[in-house]
Amino acid sequence: MRMRRMRMMRMRRAGAERGYPGRAWLYCWLLGWQAAALQLPPCEETDYHFEYTECDSSGSRWRVAVPNPSVECSGLPDPVKGKECTFSCASGEYLEMKNQVCSKCAEGTYSLGSGIKFDEWDELPAGFSNVATFMDTAVGSTENKADSCNNSSWTPRGNYIESNRDDCTVSLIYAVHLKKSGSVFFEYQYIDNNIFFEFFIQNDQCKEMESTADKWVKLTDNGEWGSHSVTLKSGSNILYWRTTGILMGSKVVKPVLVKNITIEGVAYTSECFACKPGTFSDKPGSSGCQVCPRNTYSEKGAKECTKCKEEMYYADEGSSACIERPPCTNKDFFQIHTPCDKEGKTQIMYKWIEPKICREDLPDALTLPPSGERKDCPPCNPGFYNNASSSCTPCPPGTFSDGTQECKACPAGTEPALGFEYKWWNILPGNMKTSCFNVGNSKCDGMNGWEVAGDHIQSGAGGSDNDYLILNLHIPGFKPPTSVTGATGSELGRITFIFETICSADCVLYFMADVNRKNTNVVESWERSKEKQSYTHIISKNASFTFTWAFQRINEGQDVSTSLGIGLYNPAFLGHMLPELLPSIEAHRLLVRGEWLSPYSSPWEAAVDEPSMLKDRHTHKSIPELVHWCTELWLVSKCNGVMTPGWFPWLLFQSRQFINDMAKIYSITVTNAVDGVASSCRACALGSEQSGSSCVPCPAGHYIEKETSQCKECPANTFLSIHQVYGREACIPCGPGSKSTKDHSACFSDCLVSYIKDNQSLNYDFSNLSQVGSLMSGPSFTSRGTKFFHFFNISLCGNEGKKMAICTDNITDVTLKDMVAESEDFSNFVGAFVCQSTIIPSDSKGFRTALALQSNSLADRFLGATVETVLENISIKADVFPPSPSKIPDVHFFYKSSTVTTSCENGRATVVTMRCNPNKPDQGELSVPSSCPAGTCDGCTFYFVWESAEACPLCTEQDYHEIEGACKKGFQETLYVWNEPKHCIKGVPLPEKRTSTCETVDFWLKVGAGVGAFTAVLLIALTCYFWKKNQK
């Protein structure tokens, strides 16, 4: 045996010296030896395939024949010299391994030449893998964390793959070996900043490549697809798409979507890829497949698309099957209003939703209602007038109108209050547009996302329930009226709209703002049905804004409308998807072996022509039962004799189940809009030269005096209202403990607070606490145990009223200096008196540095500082903090935030309680209520206590007492000491020690004795005198 092993090693070495690949040669030799021993039949061409060996150091390789699985034969072709390792075919070609030449792909297939593309996601393609972990190392046992993420993964959704929706860290991994440098490209949708999405590359030693320095993927706009590409080096590349969700409550993370992953740089492709269902390739040598047009379909590898019988069936663009047209219902048409005619009338018109997919000739089908009913037109919107024409036109500059009367010039001493007020919806205003967008396809392109409806505008039909129905309003800029130019407050304008949502499913209405066409951020969102209500958004910077309302009836991961019939060749996909889809989508048709079964009553009748499978030729099952039945049969392998690969029931879904769910907007009002119109005039300041002169801007902090229409400065310690500058009442007094800025734009605290009680004055000086104080509360944990902290910055007082507290997202990625310099364009930059960020520590999710997110302003207006516990409807409950052990009263700083949210209709409020604590010097300690570790119990009012010796009042004469010393050698000392415990700082200093002269005790004893002796002698003399006198 040992001699045989040595002989085999010598033969292998000899083969390597002749240029044969040692391992492959030995493999072939062993096969030949085995065939000779077993007398196997000779190999035919269908029994084997060709592969290349690994490249050697000279860049060459061999082509060898490899038997197919489960095939045993003899006489494989000998190895031959292969193409060089860097060889690749052009796009549209593949390497035919038998002759080692490039050949064009046949019709119905395509090739990228040196690339591979993944555009079908019915199942996870070969080579891809999922790894789910829970990266937090601080909570619970490792086993519990691992188990909590067992069900987290990237999920194939047909046209794309979707990330996890929880707060696990899940990586989608693909390893590729490149013979030459190349690239990776993919499209993605990433709209939720509560999930971290990174793409990076590692080599085979698990070290990140240099090209992944910028691995954080940028957010995309709602409904838009972005693209990302990275250069790849030759050799092994392991690609990672990694997501980590941060769930800070019950709100579900919106997942990341990825599609069309393309990798360039593979040496060759030995076969072409079949066009996926719904696409075709009609020419040899194609580098891609075309999408089948509407009302046609194709199966996998199609050379052309097959037309549907349009009178009975329909198909959307890119469909893999024709779908039977259902009977028309009231969900298949909508009404619109025509523009007003010269008689001031509008007509109500009914139109089919395009493309029309229903039939009117079926039983119980509805027909289109008659159109043409005439009604009175609504009036023009304020600032517009029809001028006896059929259309409304904006009033000329310097004029105004309420929409019912013709435009008039503003009287002397007034100017137009420019803006937009849309409350009548007969036609879409000129600065608004509407569109429809679908995540997975383009079937609703060209449709109106919103339709005007007289006194409101409402969401349209769309192509399917998960379309984004979009309404845009463009405002080129904001400019306050001339006389308000001097009001330098934080508000330049505002947008207010009244809306409601009527939903039977999980609909969502998004309100978004795009600044200078750079990036779109979600300002607020509302889920499910909402009663008629108003929402206001404050504009604080002069820029070009595009406001967007996007309504989505359902937010399903699967784009069921892409192919209304889902071809379930993969049974695992069936079992995974249908439990999600069935509760929210209406099953519509069943296709069994090419035969449509379409009764409209449930339970359905499913015909199965397999007596061996079922004794009865018909079985009645409801939709969930039918799905469960089919899934069970396949998964337990009981269908093998009935269902063959390439056939499986097609379950079809109606894509407009919730078409009656809608959003309505009744009015939209924008103030101080550039190029706006006026519905009224407002008083303005006039020049002093002559009466009736044009309006002039008032200087900062000046109001318009009613009697003279001249500008006059606001009194001291008042600030000018940004909503009104007419009359003395426009100057609003500052709150207690505050003073106005020089330009009367706001009130602030100069860190000095006085308090008088029982004829005792307490004066506080918080100047040493004017620098930004910080507090990290927590840790807190999400439902899965992710650790996070609440981080607060507090700018208490001073700084001439400047908001010095800064919070940003991803603060670890930029320096504070750079961040402030770019703050105008930094969308997640927050400057306030009090701001908050959520911090994910570096050890929590495996990131290199801590991450900050969800930065919010908690206070942008100072209300006052007082010892009282109530100010402007903001109160401090007695049990928020434990009582102070000293008798020194706490000083409360009250702040307000103008940002309105759905949960805080009046905005947020913040109270910072300053408490004297001599045991905590310098900056002292900030803390939050023990019952509310996030600083708030209701999410709207935040409480902080700041304990420090610097929060003690200034010292006065009542805070010390004197102690007199004994008289020594004619001198006496007087000392001054602080009252204990000391509860004051600075203020009146402790007086110096005082020394005074005094007499000793012996001297006074002598004087006393002398006086006593003299008194005694005198008394004796007087006694003798009166005794003698009485004797006589």
GROMACS .gro file of N, CA, C and O in nm, residues 715-778:
model
  256
  715PRO      N    1  -4.056   9.931   2.342
  715PRO     CA    2  -3.998   9.965   2.473
  715PRO      C    3  -3.899   9.858   2.518
  715PRO      O    4  -3.891   9.750   2.462
  716ALA      N    5  -3.827   9.893   2.621
  716ALA     CA    6  -3.728   9.800   2.676
  716ALA      C    7  -3.798   9.676   2.729
  716ALA      O    8  -3.912   9.681   2.777
  717ASN      N    9  -3.726   9.564   2.718
  717ASN     CA   10  -3.774   9.436   2.768
  717ASN      C   11  -3.906   9.393   2.706
  717ASN      O   12  -3.992   9.332   2.771
  718THR      N   13  -3.921   9.423   2.579
  718THR     CA   14  -4.030   9.369   2.498
  718THR      C   15  -3.972   9.319   2.368
  718THR      O   16  -3.865   9.363   2.326
  719PHE      N   17  -4.042   9.225   2.304
  719PHE     CA   18  -3.996   9.176   2.174
  719PHE      C   19  -4.108   9.192   2.072
  719PHE      O   20  -4.227   9.190   2.106
  720LEU      N   21  -4.069   9.211   1.946
  720LEU     CA   22  -4.164   9.240   1.840
  720LEU      C   23  -4.226   9.111   1.788
  720LEU      O   24  -4.154   9.017   1.752
  721SER      N   25  -4.356   9.106   1.779
  721SER     CA   26  -4.425   8.990   1.725
  721SER      C   27  -4.393   8.977   1.577
  721SER      O   28  -4.386   9.076   1.503
  722ILE      N   29  -4.373   8.854   1.532
  722ILE     CA   30  -4.344   8.833   1.391
  722ILE      C   31  -4.473   8.821   1.310
  722ILE      O   32  -4.468   8.815   1.187
  723HIS      N   33  -4.587   8.820   1.378
  723HIS     CA   34  -4.714   8.811   1.308
  723HIS      C   35  -4.782   8.946   1.294
  723HIS      O   36  -4.871   8.962   1.210
  724GLN      N   37  -4.744   9.044   1.374
  724GLN     CA   38  -4.809   9.174   1.371
  724GLN      C   39  -4.708   9.281   1.408
  724GLN      O   40  -4.631   9.265   1.503
  725VAL      N   41  -4.706   9.388   1.332
  725VAL     CA   42  -4.616   9.500   1.364
  725VAL      C   43  -4.693   9.630   1.375
  725VAL      O   44  -4.635   9.738   1.379
  726TYR      N   45  -4.825   9.621   1.379
  726TYR     CA   46  -4.908   9.741   1.379
  726TYR      C   47  -4.959   9.768   1.519
  726TYR      O   48  -5.028   9.685   1.579
  727GLY      N   49  -4.922   9.881   1.574
  727GLY     CA   50  -4.969   9.921   1.705
  727GLY      C   51  -4.874   9.879   1.816
  727GLY      O   52  -4.791   9.791   1.801
  728ARG      N   53  -4.891   9.947   1.928
  728ARG     CA   54  -4.806   9.922   2.043
  728ARG      C   55  -4.819   9.779   2.094
  728ARG      O   56  -4.725   9.722   2.148
  729GLU      N   57  -4.936   9.717   2.071
  729GLU     CA   58  -4.956   9.581   2.118
  729GLU      C   59  -4.870   9.480   2.043
  729GLU      O   60  -4.863   9.363   2.083
  730ALA      N   61  -4.805   9.523   1.935
  730ALA     CA   62  -4.714   9.433   1.864
  730ALA      C   63  -4.589   9.404   1.946
  730ALA      O   64  -4.517   9.308   1.918
  731CYS      N   65  -4.561   9.487   2.045
  731CYS     CA   66  -4.445   9.466   2.132
  731CYS      C   67  -4.491   9.386   2.254
  731CYS      O   68  -4.570   9.436   2.335
  732ILE      N   69  -4.444   9.265   2.266
  732ILE     CA   70  -4.489   9.174   2.370
  732ILE      C   71  -4.391   9.177   2.486
  732ILE      O   72  -4.269   9.164   2.465
  733PRO      N   73  -4.439   9.197   2.608
  733PRO     CA   74  -4.347   9.203   2.722
  733PRO      C   75  -4.275   9.070   2.742
  733PRO      O   76  -4.331   8.962   2.719
  734CYS      N   77  -4.151   9.080   2.785
  734CYS     CA   78  -4.074   8.959   2.817
  734CYS      C   79  -4.124   8.901   2.948
  734CYS      O   80  -4.183   8.970   3.033
  735GLY      N   81  -4.097   8.775   2.968
  735GLY     CA   82  -4.139   8.707   3.088
  735GLY      C   83  -4.051   8.743   3.207
  735GLY      O   84  -3.954   8.818   3.195
  736PRO      N   85  -4.083   8.690   3.323
  736PRO     CA   86  -4.003   8.720   3.443
  736PRO      C   87  -3.859   8.671   3.427
  736PRO      O   88  -3.832   8.569   3.365
  737GLY      N   89  -3.767   8.748   3.480
  737GLY     CA   90  -3.626   8.709   3.477
  737GLY      C   91  -3.566   8.712   3.339
  737GLY      O   92  -3.467   8.643   3.315
  738SER      N   93  -3.622   8.790   3.247
  738SER     CA   94  -3.570   8.794   3.111
  738SER      C   95  -3.566   8.937   3.061
  738SER      O   96  -3.632   9.027   3.116
  739LYS      N   97  -3.490   8.960   2.957
  739LYS     CA   98  -3.479   9.090   2.894
  739LYS      C   99  -3.474   9.069   2.743
  739LYS      O  100  -3.445   8.958   2.695
  740SER      N  101  -3.500   9.175   2.670
  740SER     CA  102  -3.505   9.163   2.525
  740SER      C  103  -3.366   9.181   2.466
  740SER      O  104  -3.278   9.246   2.525
  741THR      N  105  -3.349   9.122   2.347
  741THR     CA  106  -3.225   9.145   2.273
  741THR      C  107  -3.224   9.288   2.220
  741THR      O  108  -3.324   9.358   2.224
  742LYS      N  109  -3.109   9.330   2.170
  742LYS     CA  110  -3.097   9.467   2.122
  742LYS      C  111  -3.194   9.498   2.008
  742LYS      O  112  -3.244   9.610   1.997
  743ASP      N  113  -3.220   9.398   1.923
  743ASP     CA  114  -3.311   9.422   1.811
  743ASP      C  115  -3.455   9.383   1.844
  743ASP      O  116  -3.539   9.379   1.753
  744HIS      N  117  -3.484   9.354   1.971
  744HIS     CA  118  -3.619   9.320   2.015
  744HIS      C  119  -3.677   9.201   1.938
  744HIS      O  120  -3.798   9.192   1.919
  745SER      N  121  -3.592   9.111   1.898
  745SER     CA  122  -3.639   8.994   1.824
  745SER      C  123  -3.679   8.880   1.916
  745SER      O  124  -3.755   8.791   1.875
  746ALA      N  125  -3.630   8.879   2.037
  746ALA     CA  126  -3.659   8.771   2.130
  746ALA      C  127  -3.622   8.815   2.271
  746ALA      O  128  -3.558   8.920   2.291
  747CYS      N  129  -3.662   8.735   2.367
  747CYS     CA  130  -3.624   8.758   2.506
  747CYS      C  131  -3.527   8.649   2.549
  747CYS      O  132  -3.533   8.536   2.501
  748PHE      N  133  -3.437   8.684   2.637
  748PHE     CA  134  -3.340   8.588   2.685
  748PHE      C  135  -3.306   8.619   2.830
  748PHE      O  136  -3.341   8.726   2.883
  749SER      N  137  -3.238   8.528   2.892
  749SER     CA  138  -3.195   8.547   3.030
  749SER      C  139  -3.048   8.587   3.031
  749SER      O  140  -2.966   8.525   2.964
  750ASP      N  141  -3.018   8.693   3.104
  750ASP     CA  142  -2.878   8.733   3.118
  750ASP      C  143  -2.812   8.664   3.236
  750ASP      O  144  -2.705   8.706   3.283
  751CYS      N  145  -2.875   8.559   3.284
  751CYS     CA  146  -2.825   8.473   3.393
  751CYS      C  147  -2.845   8.537   3.530
  751CYS      O  148  -2.801   8.479   3.631
  752LEU      N  149  -2.908   8.653   3.539
  752LEU     CA  150  -2.933   8.719   3.667
  752LEU      C  151  -3.081   8.711   3.700
  752LEU      O  152  -3.166   8.752   3.620
  753VAL      N  153  -3.114   8.656   3.818
  753VAL     CA  154  -3.252   8.641   3.861
  753VAL      C  155  -3.264   8.691   4.004
  753VAL      O  156  -3.179   8.660   4.088
  754SER      N  157  -3.368   8.770   4.032
  754SER     CA  158  -3.392   8.824   4.166
  754SER      C  159  -3.525   8.775   4.218
  754SER      O  160  -3.621   8.755   4.141
  755TYR      N  161  -3.531   8.759   4.350
  755TYR     CA  162  -3.653   8.710   4.414
  755TYR      C  163  -3.664   8.776   4.551
  755TYR      O  164  -3.569   8.778   4.629
  756ILE      N  165  -3.781   8.832   4.580
  756ILE     CA  166  -3.803   8.901   4.707
  756ILE      C  167  -3.919   8.831   4.779
  756ILE      O  168  -4.027   8.814   4.723
  757LYS      N  169  -3.894   8.794   4.903
  757LYS     CA  170  -3.997   8.732   4.984
  757LYS      C  171  -3.974   8.767   5.131
  757LYS      O  172  -3.862   8.753   5.182
  758ASP      N  173  -4.082   8.809   5.195
  758ASP     CA  174  -4.075   8.847   5.338
  758ASP      C  175  -3.963   8.949   5.361
  758ASP      O  176  -3.882   8.935   5.454
  759ASN      N  177  -3.961   9.049   5.274
  759ASN     CA  178  -3.862   9.157   5.283
  759ASN      C  179  -3.718   9.107   5.271
  759ASN      O  180  -3.625   9.177   5.309
  760GLN      N  181  -3.703   8.987   5.219
  760GLN     CA  182  -3.570   8.933   5.198
  760GLN      C  183  -3.546   8.916   5.049
  760GLN      O  184  -3.629   8.862   4.976
  761SER      N  185  -3.434   8.967   5.002
  761SER     CA  186  -3.403   8.962   4.859
  761SER      C  187  -3.299   8.854   4.833
  761SER      O  188  -3.195   8.848   4.899
  762LEU      N  189  -3.332   8.767   4.735
  762LEU     CA  190  -3.238   8.664   4.690
  762LEU      C  191  -3.201   8.694   4.546
  762LEU      O  192  -3.288   8.707   4.459
  763ASN      N  193  -3.072   8.706   4.521
  763ASN     CA  194  -3.023   8.734   4.387
  763ASN      C  195  -2.937   8.618   4.339
  763ASN      O  196  -2.846   8.573   4.411
  764TYR      N  197  -2.965   8.571   4.218
  764TYR     CA  198  -2.894   8.457   4.160
  764TYR      C  199  -2.812   8.504   4.040
  764TYR      O  200  -2.854   8.591   3.964
  765ASP      N  201  -2.697   8.443   4.025
  765ASP     CA  202  -2.612   8.469   3.908
  765ASP      C  203  -2.565   8.334   3.852
  765ASP      O  204  -2.482   8.266   3.910
  766PHE      N  205  -2.624   8.296   3.739
  766PHE     CA  206  -2.593   8.167   3.678
  766PHE      C  207  -2.490   8.180   3.564
  766PHE      O  208  -2.484   8.093   3.477
  767SER      N  209  -2.412   8.285   3.565
  767SER     CA  210  -2.319   8.310   3.455
  767SER      C  211  -2.221   8.195   3.435
  767SER      O  212  -2.184   8.161   3.321
  768ASN      N  213  -2.178   8.135   3.544
  768ASN     CA  214  -2.082   8.024   3.532
  768ASN      C  215  -2.145   7.897   3.475
  768ASN      O  216  -2.074   7.800   3.447
  769LEU      N  217  -2.276   7.899   3.459
  769LEU     CA  218  -2.345   7.785   3.399
  769LEU      C  219  -2.399   7.819   3.261
  769LEU      O  220  -2.485   7.748   3.207
  770SER      N  221  -2.349   7.929   3.201
  770SER     CA  222  -2.400   7.971   3.070
  770SER      C  223  -2.345   7.885   2.957
  770SER      O  224  -2.400   7.887   2.846
  771GLN      N  225  -2.237   7.812   2.982
  771GLN     CA  226  -2.189   7.720   2.879
  771GLN      C  227  -2.285   7.603   2.866
  771GLN      O  228  -2.362   7.572   2.957
  772VAL      N  229  -2.281   7.537   2.753
  772VAL     CA  230  -2.375   7.429   2.726
  772VAL      C  231  -2.352   7.314   2.824
  772VAL      O  232  -2.241   7.265   2.839
  773GLY      N  233  -2.458   7.275   2.891
  773GLY     CA  234  -2.453   7.159   2.978
  773GLY      C  235  -2.507   7.037   2.907
  773GLY      O  236  -2.600   7.046   2.826
  774SER      N  237  -2.450   6.923   2.935
  774SER     CA  238  -2.488   6.800   2.866
  774SER      C  239  -2.529   6.694   2.966
  774SER      O  240  -2.479   6.688   3.079
  775LEU      N  241  -2.621   6.609   2.921
  775LEU     CA  242  -2.672   6.501   3.005
  775LEU      C  243  -2.695   6.379   2.918
  775LEU      O  244  -2.757   6.388   2.812
  776MET      N  245  -2.644   6.266   2.962
  776MET     CA  246  -2.667   6.137   2.896
  776MET      C  247  -2.749   6.053   2.992
  776MET      O  248  -2.699   6.007   3.095
  777SER      N  249  -2.877   6.033   2.961
  777SER     CA  250  -2.963   5.956   3.050
  777SER      C  251  -2.975   5.814   2.997
  777SER      O  252  -2.969   5.789   2.878
  778GLY      N  253  -2.995   5.722   3.085
  778GLY     CA  254  -3.008   5.582   3.043
  778GLY      C  255  -2.906   5.494   3.114
  778GLY      O  256  -2.851   5.531   3.218
   0.00000   0.00000   0.00000
